[in-house]
Coordinates of C-alpha atoms in Angstrom, one line a residue:
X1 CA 57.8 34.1 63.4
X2 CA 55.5 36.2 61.1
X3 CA 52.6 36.1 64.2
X4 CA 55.4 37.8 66.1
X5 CA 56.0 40.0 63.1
X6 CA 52.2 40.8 63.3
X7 CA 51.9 41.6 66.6
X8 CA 55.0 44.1 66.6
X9 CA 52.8 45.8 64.0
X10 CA 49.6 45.9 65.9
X11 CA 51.1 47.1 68.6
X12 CA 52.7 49.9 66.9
X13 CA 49.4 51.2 65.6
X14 CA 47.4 51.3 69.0
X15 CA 47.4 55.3 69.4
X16 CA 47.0 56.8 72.9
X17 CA 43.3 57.5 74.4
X18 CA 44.3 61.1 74.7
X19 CA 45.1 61.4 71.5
X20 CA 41.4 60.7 70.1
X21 CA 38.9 62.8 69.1
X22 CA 36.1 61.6 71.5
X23 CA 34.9 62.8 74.9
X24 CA 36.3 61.1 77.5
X25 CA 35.9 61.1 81.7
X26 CA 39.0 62.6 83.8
X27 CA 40.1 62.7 87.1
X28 CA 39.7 59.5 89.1
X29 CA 36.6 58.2 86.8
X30 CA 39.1 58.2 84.4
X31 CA 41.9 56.3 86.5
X32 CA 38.6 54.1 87.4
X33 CA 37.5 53.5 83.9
X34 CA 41.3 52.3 83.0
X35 CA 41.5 49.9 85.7
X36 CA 38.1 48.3 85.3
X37 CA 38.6 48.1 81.6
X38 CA 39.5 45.1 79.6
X39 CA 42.1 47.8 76.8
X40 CA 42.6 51.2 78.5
X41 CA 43.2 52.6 75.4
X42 CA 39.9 51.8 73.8
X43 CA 37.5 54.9 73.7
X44 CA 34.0 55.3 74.2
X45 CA 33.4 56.6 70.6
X46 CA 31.6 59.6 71.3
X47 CA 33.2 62.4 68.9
X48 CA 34.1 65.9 70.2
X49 CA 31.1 67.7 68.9
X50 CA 32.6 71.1 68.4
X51 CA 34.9 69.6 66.3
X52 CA 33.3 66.8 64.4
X53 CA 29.7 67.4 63.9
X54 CA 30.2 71.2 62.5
X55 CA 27.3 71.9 61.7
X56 CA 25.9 70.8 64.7
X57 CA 22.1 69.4 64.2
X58 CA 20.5 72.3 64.6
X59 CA 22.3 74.9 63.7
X60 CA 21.5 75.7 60.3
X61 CA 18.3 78.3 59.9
X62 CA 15.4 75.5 58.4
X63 CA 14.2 78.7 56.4
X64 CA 17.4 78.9 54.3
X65 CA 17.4 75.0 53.2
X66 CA 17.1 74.4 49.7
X67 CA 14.8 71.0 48.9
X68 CA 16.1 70.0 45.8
X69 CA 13.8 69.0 43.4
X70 CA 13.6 65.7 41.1
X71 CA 11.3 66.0 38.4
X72 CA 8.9 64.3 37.2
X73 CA 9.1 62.4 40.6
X74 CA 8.9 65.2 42.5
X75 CA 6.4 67.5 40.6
X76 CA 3.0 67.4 43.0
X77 CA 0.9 68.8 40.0
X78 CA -0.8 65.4 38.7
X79 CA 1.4 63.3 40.2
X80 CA 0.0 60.9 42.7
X81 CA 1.6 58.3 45.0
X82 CA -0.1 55.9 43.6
X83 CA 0.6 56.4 39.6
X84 CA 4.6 56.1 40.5
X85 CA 3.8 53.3 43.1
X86 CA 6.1 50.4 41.1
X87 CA 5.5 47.9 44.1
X88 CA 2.0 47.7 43.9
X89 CA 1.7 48.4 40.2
X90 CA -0.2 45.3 39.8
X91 CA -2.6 44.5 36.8
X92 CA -6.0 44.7 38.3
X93 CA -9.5 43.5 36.9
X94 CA -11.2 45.2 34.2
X95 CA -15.3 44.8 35.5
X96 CA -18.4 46.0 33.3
X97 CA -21.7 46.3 35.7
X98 CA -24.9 45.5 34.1
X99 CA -26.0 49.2 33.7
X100 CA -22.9 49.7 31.3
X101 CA -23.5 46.6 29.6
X102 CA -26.9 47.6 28.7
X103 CA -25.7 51.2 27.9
X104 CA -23.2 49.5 25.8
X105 CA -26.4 47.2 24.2
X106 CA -28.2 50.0 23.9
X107 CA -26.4 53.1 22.8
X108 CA -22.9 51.4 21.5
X109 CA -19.4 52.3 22.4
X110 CA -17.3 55.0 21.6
X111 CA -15.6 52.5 19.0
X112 CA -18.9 52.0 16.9
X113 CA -21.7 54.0 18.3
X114 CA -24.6 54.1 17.0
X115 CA -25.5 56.2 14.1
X116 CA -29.0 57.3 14.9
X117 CA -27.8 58.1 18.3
X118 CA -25.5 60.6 18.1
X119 CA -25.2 64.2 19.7
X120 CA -27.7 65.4 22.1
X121 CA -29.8 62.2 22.0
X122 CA -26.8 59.9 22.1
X123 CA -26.4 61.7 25.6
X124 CA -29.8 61.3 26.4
X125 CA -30.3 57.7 25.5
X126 CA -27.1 57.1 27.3
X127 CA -28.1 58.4 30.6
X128 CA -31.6 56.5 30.4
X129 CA -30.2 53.6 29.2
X130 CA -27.6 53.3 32.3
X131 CA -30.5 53.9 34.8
X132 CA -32.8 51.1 33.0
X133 CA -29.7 48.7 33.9
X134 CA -29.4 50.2 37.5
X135 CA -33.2 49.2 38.2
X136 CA -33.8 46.0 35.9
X137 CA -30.2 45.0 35.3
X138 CA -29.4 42.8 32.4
X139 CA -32.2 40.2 32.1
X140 CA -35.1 42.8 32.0
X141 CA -33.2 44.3 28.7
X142 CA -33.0 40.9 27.3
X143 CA -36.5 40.0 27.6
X144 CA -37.8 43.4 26.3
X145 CA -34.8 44.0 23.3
X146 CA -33.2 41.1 23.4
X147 CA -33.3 40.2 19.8
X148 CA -32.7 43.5 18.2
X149 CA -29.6 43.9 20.5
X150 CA -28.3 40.7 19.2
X151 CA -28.9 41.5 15.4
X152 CA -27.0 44.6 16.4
X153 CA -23.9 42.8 18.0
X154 CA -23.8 40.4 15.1
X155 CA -24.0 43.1 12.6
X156 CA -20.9 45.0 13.5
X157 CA -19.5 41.7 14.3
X158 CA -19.8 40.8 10.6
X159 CA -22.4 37.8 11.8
X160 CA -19.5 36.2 13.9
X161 CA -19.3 35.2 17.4
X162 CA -16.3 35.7 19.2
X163 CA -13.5 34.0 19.4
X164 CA -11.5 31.8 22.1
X165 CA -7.9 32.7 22.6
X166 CA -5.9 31.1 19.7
X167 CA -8.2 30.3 17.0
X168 CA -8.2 31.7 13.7
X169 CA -9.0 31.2 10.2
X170 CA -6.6 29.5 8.0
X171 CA -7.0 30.9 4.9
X172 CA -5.2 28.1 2.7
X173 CA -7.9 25.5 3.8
X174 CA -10.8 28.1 4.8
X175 CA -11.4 26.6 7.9
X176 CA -11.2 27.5 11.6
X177 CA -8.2 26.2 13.4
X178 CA -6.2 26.8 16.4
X179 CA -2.4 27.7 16.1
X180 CA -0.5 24.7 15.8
X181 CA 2.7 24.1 17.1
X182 CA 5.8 22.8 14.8
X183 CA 9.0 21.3 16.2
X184 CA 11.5 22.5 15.4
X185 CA 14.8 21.0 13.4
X186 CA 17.4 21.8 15.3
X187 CA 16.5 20.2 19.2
X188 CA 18.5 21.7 21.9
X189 CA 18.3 18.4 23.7
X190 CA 18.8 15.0 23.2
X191 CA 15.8 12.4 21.6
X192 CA 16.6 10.8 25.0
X193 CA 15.7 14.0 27.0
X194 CA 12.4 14.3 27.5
X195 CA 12.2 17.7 26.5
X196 CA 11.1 19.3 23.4
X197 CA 11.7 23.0 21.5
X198 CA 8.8 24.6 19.5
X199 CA 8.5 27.3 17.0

């Protein structure tokens, strides 16, 4: 009963072929088309373009077209592709060369430069000091100031070498120690679960 019900309704909504807006044959292609087609009334979907596609492609004058503008994303002044890229905004290495390290060795960094070398001779030393690491490279600055460039890492170093991720000095005991880990009272699992919280 209700698939009849359903049917009378379809039925009543299927709308004539010449009443749709679409470009469609006449004559005998049309009697044609009907009689080789599985629903008549079924259209071949191409719209009447004088009276759906208004404006035509086309039509409008490209001079008079606004672009609308998105800012800061579509600002061109310092604004690369690749500094808004967010699918390749991956962290990438951070490499010294030998010439900077012995620059660095030599002249110091803009952090703690050195105080004799400052100005006009910090520039100089700095350029000479990245060509001696272009042609000898690291190990011919160790051999020839090897020892003084050491004394002068481990003086603004405070004497200390550097340390490995997670160590630190404990200052109750005075001692060098790595983080350590406490459990924590409240478990979110059972003591039979294998599976521990930390703090």
């Amino acid at each position: 009963m209700a698939s009849k019900a359903v049917a009378k309704a379809a039925a009543g909504t299927v709308q004539k072929i010449s009443t749709k807006y679409t470009v469609q044959s006449t004559g005998l292609w049309e009697k044609l088309r009907a009689s080789l087609a599985l629903d008549a009334n079924r259209s071949n979907g191409v719209p009447l373009n004088p009276y759906n596609r208004y404006p035509a492609p086309g039509q409008n004058d490209p001079l008079k077209y606004d672009d609308p503008v998105t800012l800061p994303a579509g600002d061109l002044a310092d604004n690369p592709y690749w500094k808004r890229d967010a699918r390749r905004n991956y962290p990438r290495l951070s490499v010294v060369s030998q010439a900077e390290q012995v620059a660095l060795l030599t002249v110091g960094s803009a952090a703690a430069p050195r105080v004799e070398l400052i100005g006009e001779e910090g520039s100089k030393a700095l350029v000479a000091a990245q060509e001696q690491g272009k042609q000898g490279g690291l190990a011919n600055y160790m051999e020839s100031a090897g020892v003084e460039a050491a004394k002068r890492v481990l003086e603004a170093t405070g004497g200390l070498p550097p340390l490995p991720s997670g160590t630190s000095m404990s200052n109750a005991e005075g001692k060098w120690d790595v983080h350590k880990y406490k459990l924590e009272e409240d478990q979110s699992y059972g003591e039979d679960y294998p599976c521990r919280t930390f703090a």
